[in-house]
Amino acid sequence: MLSEIARADHLEVAYKGHPVWSDANFRIHRGEFIAVIGPNGAGKTTLFRLLLGLIRPTGGSLEVFGGPPRRGNSRIGYVPQNHEVDKDTNVAADELVRLGFSGSRWYPTLTPRGLRAEREAADEALQSVQATELGKEPLGNLSGGELQRIFLAEALVGRPELLLLDEPLSSLDLRRSEELVNVVNGLVRSRGVTTLLVAHDINPLIHHLDQVMYVANGRVATGLPSQVLTTKNLTALYGVPVEVLHGSRGRMAIIGGENPHGDPNG
Amino acid sequence: MSGYGWVWWSWNLGADLRDMLQYEFIRNALEAGTIIAIVAGVVSYLVVLRRSSFAAHALGHIGFSGAAGAVLFAVAPIYGLLLATTVSGAAMAVLGKTAATRDVEIGTVLAFVLALGLLFLSFYKGYATEAYSILFGEIVGISSSQVVFTLEASIPVMVVLGLVYRQLLFASLDEEVAEAKGMHTVLLGVIFMVSLAVAISIAVTIIGVLLIFALTVTPAAIAIRLATRPLYAVILSVLIALGAMWAGIFIGFYEIEPTSFFIVTIVFVAYVLVRTVPLIPPLFRRSSPGPTLALAPMSSPPGPAEPLAGSAANPERT
């Protein structure tokens, strides 16, 4: 019971009066790395917004940390979809991470001790995503993969127990994706940070996942990767033919349908 | 702009300053100008970060009509300015980002608001002088009661900004995450816009609504290229605004041309320098090939500085 981070029973949600999905049942346990997959517009981000307490369910029940979702819950770290800064943002990256630590307070940090705590927390968060050397760089100078690591540090700096990452891989090539997934997986395994990651391309994630949540056709279902990632399931999920191939050493390859952002080899 | 033209100067700065400070209107202008430069320097950093220069532009125009309306009702223009800019600034903040990006609608409404200001002024006998001083600023007419008013309007703004500065910074840099953290981003937007409205209203007395960008945008547009730490950038922005203000008033006292022209020219030259002298910004940067000229900080309205900075970036063409 203690290890349960979130649970949904017959959960139902609507967007502008139209049902998005219904009858969702899942359990999220402490220390799990979960991929959330499904076609565009199926309601993956909606799931995150429910967990964050930004929207309310229209039916069923959802509990996060043993209670109803609460907006501003500091136990949840969040990196939104299409998260970017414009190229002119000449602000050092670690300033954003520090803001993640103390930027929501209604008073300025003025004491040397408070400032030191803030700096140390930011440095530690940057180190945990292997971005120490990026801290002094202006945000506008960073590449897509570097930015994602900074956003990750910004989300981590408050030491959340649950991390919600909405398509952090969408603008990255396969190599950068794998690097970021390795960083995230390291966080999950070494710190026990439960992580939900929305992705279109499951390939960089396959070997690290504990669960897969699939959101499609008005349903959310959860299962082990080996149960969910089958030709039959994914074809039904995306509505286009998808083939799951099994290689040597238990590796899996998913061909077709999984990556609408290009990268035909993905 | 050769130094030889300034024949009225004794080249003894101390004596010149003493000379100048004998006049009460100059003391008033310096006092008001100092307060204005501090407020505008701080606010302008947020304007640049939030890319709200179009809002600053719009508030200036709205302020013109507010001031003109006040003149019509025989009230000091500053009250009309403050009322018009704070109300419309708060409204823009509540309507949110989607409204702020609707250039066409805002432009249409602005033209009408400006026409109203023109109408108000036409009812008034001192039409041309009033219009001129609202549009371009007039430092000669600053009374000591106006200085006191400037201070009174600035103190609450600075106190509130000081308290919520980090929240504003966070909401400006990363609104989505700030919102997910339960921060009141709309309220913060209102606080920002009201601060901007006050900064504009008090600055108009010196620099006028048409030149308001020089104090509410440019100082931070310069500072943000030189410093990547928000605290340093804000300090730098204030120092730039202060420097331009003092130098502008000083030169304006000895020259016949309007003071606001000198203030705007000083910040403009500084801006062009940081955009074109390749050595300045990379001191603080990594591998960037010089300043990023492709994107200007003043995005929404076509800022007058852009073509110039752009052409200066390609010296081989000239």
Coordinates of C-alpha atoms in Angstrom, one line a residue, chain B:
Chain B
M1 CA 27.7 64.5 -33.2
S2 CA 31.1 66.1 -32.7
G3 CA 32.1 67.4 -29.3
Y4 CA 33.1 70.7 -30.9
G5 CA 29.5 71.7 -31.3
W6 CA 29.0 71.9 -27.6
V7 CA 30.5 75.4 -27.2
W8 CA 28.5 76.2 -24.1
W9 CA 30.3 73.8 -21.9
S10 CA 33.2 75.0 -19.9
W11 CA 34.8 71.5 -19.9
N12 CA 34.9 71.8 -16.2
L13 CA 32.3 69.1 -15.3
G14 CA 32.0 70.1 -11.7
A15 CA 31.4 73.8 -12.5
D16 CA 28.9 72.8 -15.2
L17 CA 27.0 70.6 -12.8
R18 CA 26.9 73.3 -10.1
D19 CA 25.8 75.8 -12.7
M20 CA 23.0 73.5 -13.8
L21 CA 21.9 72.5 -10.3
Q22 CA 21.1 76.1 -9.5
Y23 CA 17.9 75.7 -11.4
E24 CA 15.0 74.2 -9.6
F25 CA 13.4 72.6 -12.7
I26 CA 16.7 70.8 -13.4
R27 CA 16.8 69.5 -9.8
N28 CA 13.2 68.4 -10.2
A29 CA 13.9 66.7 -13.5
L30 CA 16.9 64.9 -12.1
E31 CA 15.0 63.7 -9.0
A32 CA 12.0 62.5 -11.1
G33 CA 14.3 61.1 -13.7
T34 CA 16.2 59.1 -11.2
I35 CA 13.1 57.5 -9.8
I36 CA 11.8 56.9 -13.3
A37 CA 15.0 55.3 -14.5
I38 CA 15.1 52.9 -11.5
V39 CA 11.5 51.8 -12.0
A40 CA 11.7 51.6 -15.7
G41 CA 15.0 49.8 -15.6
V42 CA 13.6 47.1 -13.3
V43 CA 10.3 46.8 -15.2
S44 CA 12.0 46.7 -18.6
Y45 CA 13.8 43.5 -17.8
L46 CA 10.4 41.8 -17.3
V47 CA 9.1 43.4 -20.5
V48 CA 12.0 41.9 -22.5
L49 CA 11.8 38.5 -20.8
R50 CA 8.0 38.3 -21.3
R51 CA 8.3 39.7 -24.8
S52 CA 5.7 42.3 -23.9
S53 CA 7.1 45.3 -25.8
F54 CA 4.0 45.5 -27.8
A55 CA 2.0 45.9 -24.6
A56 CA 4.4 48.7 -23.6
H57 CA 3.7 50.2 -27.0
A58 CA -0.1 49.9 -26.6
L59 CA -0.1 51.2 -23.1
G60 CA 1.8 54.3 -24.2
H61 CA -0.8 55.0 -26.9
I62 CA -3.7 54.4 -24.4
G63 CA -1.9 56.7 -22.0
F64 CA -1.9 59.5 -24.5
S65 CA -5.6 59.4 -24.7
G66 CA -5.9 59.2 -21.0
A67 CA -3.7 62.2 -20.6
A68 CA -5.6 64.1 -23.2
G69 CA -8.9 63.3 -21.5
A70 CA -7.5 64.5 -18.2
V71 CA -6.4 67.8 -19.9
L72 CA -10.0 68.2 -21.2
F73 CA -11.4 67.8 -17.7
A74 CA -8.8 70.2 -16.3
V75 CA -7.1 67.4 -14.3
A76 CA -3.3 66.9 -14.3
P77 CA -2.4 64.6 -17.3
I78 CA -0.6 62.2 -15.0
Y79 CA -3.8 61.1 -13.4
G80 CA -5.5 60.4 -16.7
L81 CA -2.4 58.5 -17.8
L82 CA -2.3 56.4 -14.7
L83 CA -6.0 55.6 -14.8
A84 CA -6.0 54.7 -18.5
T85 CA -2.8 52.6 -18.5
T86 CA -3.4 50.7 -15.2
V87 CA -7.0 49.8 -16.2
S88 CA -6.2 48.7 -19.7
G89 CA -2.9 47.0 -18.6
A90 CA -4.8 44.9 -16.0
A91 CA -7.4 44.1 -18.6
M92 CA -4.8 43.0 -21.1
A93 CA -3.2 40.8 -18.4
V94 CA -6.6 39.2 -17.5
L95 CA -7.4 38.5 -21.1
G96 CA -4.0 36.8 -21.3
K97 CA -1.5 35.7 -23.8
T98 CA -4.0 34.9 -26.5
A99 CA -5.2 38.5 -26.5
A100 CA -1.8 40.0 -26.4
T101 CA -0.8 38.3 -29.6
R102 CA -3.8 39.5 -31.6
D103 CA -2.0 42.3 -33.3
V104 CA -4.7 43.1 -35.8
E105 CA -7.4 43.6 -33.2
I106 CA -5.1 45.5 -30.8
G107 CA -4.0 47.7 -33.7
T108 CA -7.6 48.5 -34.6
V109 CA -8.6 49.3 -31.1
L110 CA -5.4 51.4 -30.6
A111 CA -6.1 53.5 -33.6
F112 CA -9.5 54.3 -32.2
V113 CA -8.2 55.1 -28.8
L114 CA -5.6 57.4 -30.3
A115 CA -8.3 59.1 -32.3
L116 CA -10.2 59.7 -29.1
G117 CA -7.1 61.3 -27.6
L118 CA -6.9 63.6 -30.6
L119 CA -10.6 64.5 -30.2
F120 CA -10.1 65.3 -26.5
L121 CA -7.2 67.5 -27.3
S122 CA -9.0 69.4 -30.0
F123 CA -11.5 70.6 -27.4
Y124 CA -8.7 72.2 -25.5
K125 CA -7.2 75.5 -26.4
G126 CA -3.6 74.8 -25.6
Y127 CA -3.9 71.9 -28.1
A128 CA -0.4 71.9 -29.6
T129 CA 1.7 72.4 -26.5
E130 CA -0.2 69.8 -24.5
A131 CA -0.1 67.3 -27.3
Y132 CA 3.6 67.9 -27.8
S133 CA 4.6 67.5 -24.2
I134 CA 2.5 64.3 -23.8
L135 CA 3.9 62.8 -27.0
F136 CA 7.5 63.8 -26.6
G137 CA 8.0 64.7 -22.9
E138 CA 8.8 68.1 -21.4
I139 CA 11.2 68.1 -18.5
V140 CA 11.1 71.9 -18.0
G141 CA 7.6 71.7 -16.5
I142 CA 8.2 69.2 -13.8
S143 CA 7.2 70.7 -10.4
S144 CA 8.3 69.5 -7.1
S145 CA 4.8 68.2 -6.4
Q146 CA 5.2 66.0 -9.5
V147 CA 8.4 64.7 -8.1
V148 CA 6.7 63.7 -4.9
F149 CA 3.9 62.1 -6.9
T150 CA 6.4 60.2 -9.0
L151 CA 8.0 58.9 -5.8
E152 CA 4.6 58.0 -4.3
A153 CA 3.6 56.1 -7.3
S154 CA 6.9 54.3 -7.5
I155 CA 7.3 53.1 -3.9
P156 CA 4.3 50.7 -3.9
V157 CA 5.3 49.3 -7.3
M158 CA 8.9 48.7 -6.2
V159 CA 7.8 47.0 -3.0
V160 CA 5.4 44.7 -4.7
L161 CA 7.8 43.9 -7.5
G162 CA 10.6 43.2 -5.0
L163 CA 8.3 40.7 -3.2
V164 CA 7.1 38.9 -6.3
Y165 CA 10.1 39.3 -8.5
R166 CA 11.2 35.7 -8.4
Q167 CA 7.7 34.5 -9.0
L168 CA 7.4 36.9 -11.9
L169 CA 10.7 35.7 -13.2
F170 CA 9.6 32.1 -13.0
A171 CA 6.2 32.8 -14.6
S172 CA 7.9 34.8 -17.4
L173 CA 10.5 32.2 -18.2
D174 CA 8.4 29.1 -17.8
E175 CA 4.7 29.9 -17.5
E176 CA 3.5 26.3 -18.0
V177 CA 5.5 24.8 -15.2
A178 CA 4.7 27.8 -13.0
E179 CA 1.0 27.3 -13.6
A180 CA 1.3 23.5 -12.9
K181 CA 3.0 24.4 -9.6
G182 CA -0.1 26.2 -8.6
M183 CA 1.2 29.7 -9.0
H184 CA -1.2 32.5 -9.8
T185 CA 0.1 33.4 -13.3
V186 CA -2.8 35.6 -14.2
L187 CA -2.4 37.6 -11.0
L188 CA 1.3 37.8 -11.6
G189 CA 0.5 39.1 -15.1
V190 CA -1.7 41.8 -13.7
I191 CA 1.0 42.8 -11.2
F192 CA 3.4 43.1 -14.1
M193 CA 1.1 45.0 -16.3
V194 CA 0.1 47.5 -13.6
S195 CA 3.8 48.0 -12.7
L196 CA 4.5 48.6 -16.4
A197 CA 1.5 51.0 -16.5
V198 CA 2.9 53.0 -13.6
A199 CA 6.4 53.0 -15.1
I200 CA 5.0 54.3 -18.4
S201 CA 2.8 56.9 -16.7
I202 CA 5.6 58.5 -14.7
A203 CA 8.1 58.2 -17.5
V204 CA 5.9 60.0 -19.9
T205 CA 6.5 63.3 -18.1
I206 CA 10.1 63.2 -19.1
I207 CA 10.2 61.2 -22.3
G208 CA 6.7 61.2 -23.7
V209 CA 4.5 58.4 -24.9
L210 CA 6.1 58.1 -28.3
L211 CA 9.6 57.5 -27.0
I212 CA 8.5 55.3 -24.1
F213 CA 10.3 52.3 -25.5
A214 CA 13.6 53.9 -24.8
L215 CA 13.0 53.5 -21.1
T216 CA 10.7 50.5 -20.9
V217 CA 12.4 48.2 -23.4
T218 CA 15.8 49.3 -24.5
P219 CA 17.7 49.3 -21.2
A220 CA 16.9 45.7 -20.5
A221 CA 17.3 44.8 -24.2
I222 CA 20.9 46.0 -23.8
A223 CA 21.4 44.5 -20.3
I224 CA 20.1 41.0 -21.2
R225 CA 22.8 40.8 -23.9
L226 CA 25.5 41.5 -21.4
A227 CA 24.4 39.5 -18.3
T228 CA 22.9 36.0 -18.0
R229 CA 22.1 36.4 -14.3
P230 CA 18.7 38.1 -13.8
L231 CA 19.9 40.0 -10.8
Y232 CA 22.9 41.4 -12.7
A233 CA 20.8 42.1 -15.7
V234 CA 18.3 44.1 -13.7
I235 CA 21.1 46.1 -12.0
L236 CA 22.7 46.8 -15.4
S237 CA 19.4 47.7 -16.9
V238 CA 18.8 50.3 -14.1
L239 CA 22.3 51.6 -14.5
I240 CA 21.8 52.0 -18.2
A241 CA 18.5 53.8 -17.7
L242 CA 20.1 56.0 -15.0
G243 CA 23.1 56.8 -17.1
A244 CA 21.0 57.8 -20.1
M245 CA 18.6 59.8 -18.0
W246 CA 21.4 61.8 -16.2
A247 CA 23.5 62.3 -19.3
G248 CA 20.4 63.2 -21.3
I249 CA 19.2 65.8 -18.8
F250 CA 22.8 67.2 -18.6
I251 CA 23.2 67.5 -22.3
G252 CA 19.7 68.7 -22.8
F253 CA 20.4 71.6 -20.4
Y254 CA 23.2 72.9 -22.5
E255 CA 21.8 72.1 -25.9
I256 CA 18.7 73.5 -27.5
E257 CA 17.4 70.2 -28.7
P258 CA 14.8 68.3 -26.6
T259 CA 16.2 66.3 -23.6
S260 CA 14.1 63.2 -24.6
F261 CA 16.0 63.2 -27.9
F262 CA 19.3 62.8 -26.1
I263 CA 18.0 60.2 -23.7
V264 CA 16.7 58.0 -26.5
T265 CA 19.8 58.6 -28.6
I266 CA 22.1 57.4 -25.8
V267 CA 20.2 54.2 -25.1
F268 CA 19.9 53.6 -28.9
V269 CA 23.6 54.0 -29.4
A270 CA 24.3 51.6 -26.5
Y271 CA 21.8 49.1 -28.0
V272 CA 23.4 49.3 -31.5
L273 CA 26.8 48.8 -29.9
V274 CA 25.9 45.6 -28.0
R275 CA 24.2 44.3 -31.1
T276 CA 27.0 45.0 -33.5
V277 CA 30.3 45.0 -31.6
P278 CA 31.0 41.3 -31.8
L279 CA 33.3 41.2 -28.7
I280 CA 30.8 42.4 -26.1
P281 CA 28.2 39.7 -25.9
P282 CA 30.4 36.6 -26.5
L283 CA 32.3 37.5 -23.3
F284 CA 29.4 35.8 -21.6
R285 CA 28.7 33.2 -24.1
R286 CA 30.1 29.8 -25.1
S287 CA 30.4 28.8 -28.8
S288 CA 27.8 31.2 -30.2
P289 CA 29.1 32.8 -33.4
G290 CA 28.6 36.4 -32.2
P291 CA 25.4 37.9 -31.1
T292 CA 22.3 36.2 -32.4
L293 CA 21.1 38.7 -34.9
A294 CA 18.4 36.7 -36.5
L295 CA 16.0 37.3 -33.7
A296 CA 15.5 40.6 -32.1
P297 CA 14.2 41.0 -28.5
M298 CA 11.5 43.3 -29.7
S299 CA 9.5 40.8 -31.6
S300 CA 5.9 42.0 -32.0
P301 CA 6.2 45.5 -33.4
P302 CA 8.8 46.2 -36.1
G303 CA 11.3 48.0 -33.9
P304 CA 13.2 50.8 -35.6
A305 CA 16.5 49.4 -34.5
E306 CA 16.2 46.1 -36.4
P307 CA 17.0 47.0 -39.9
L308 CA 19.9 49.0 -38.7
A309 CA 21.3 46.3 -36.5
G310 CA 20.7 43.8 -39.3
S311 CA 22.6 45.8 -41.9
A312 CA 25.4 46.5 -39.5
A313 CA 25.8 42.8 -39.1
N314 CA 26.7 42.5 -42.7
P315 CA 29.4 45.0 -43.1
E316 CA 30.7 43.4 -46.3
R317 CA 27.6 44.5 -48.1
T318 CA 28.1 48.2 -47.5

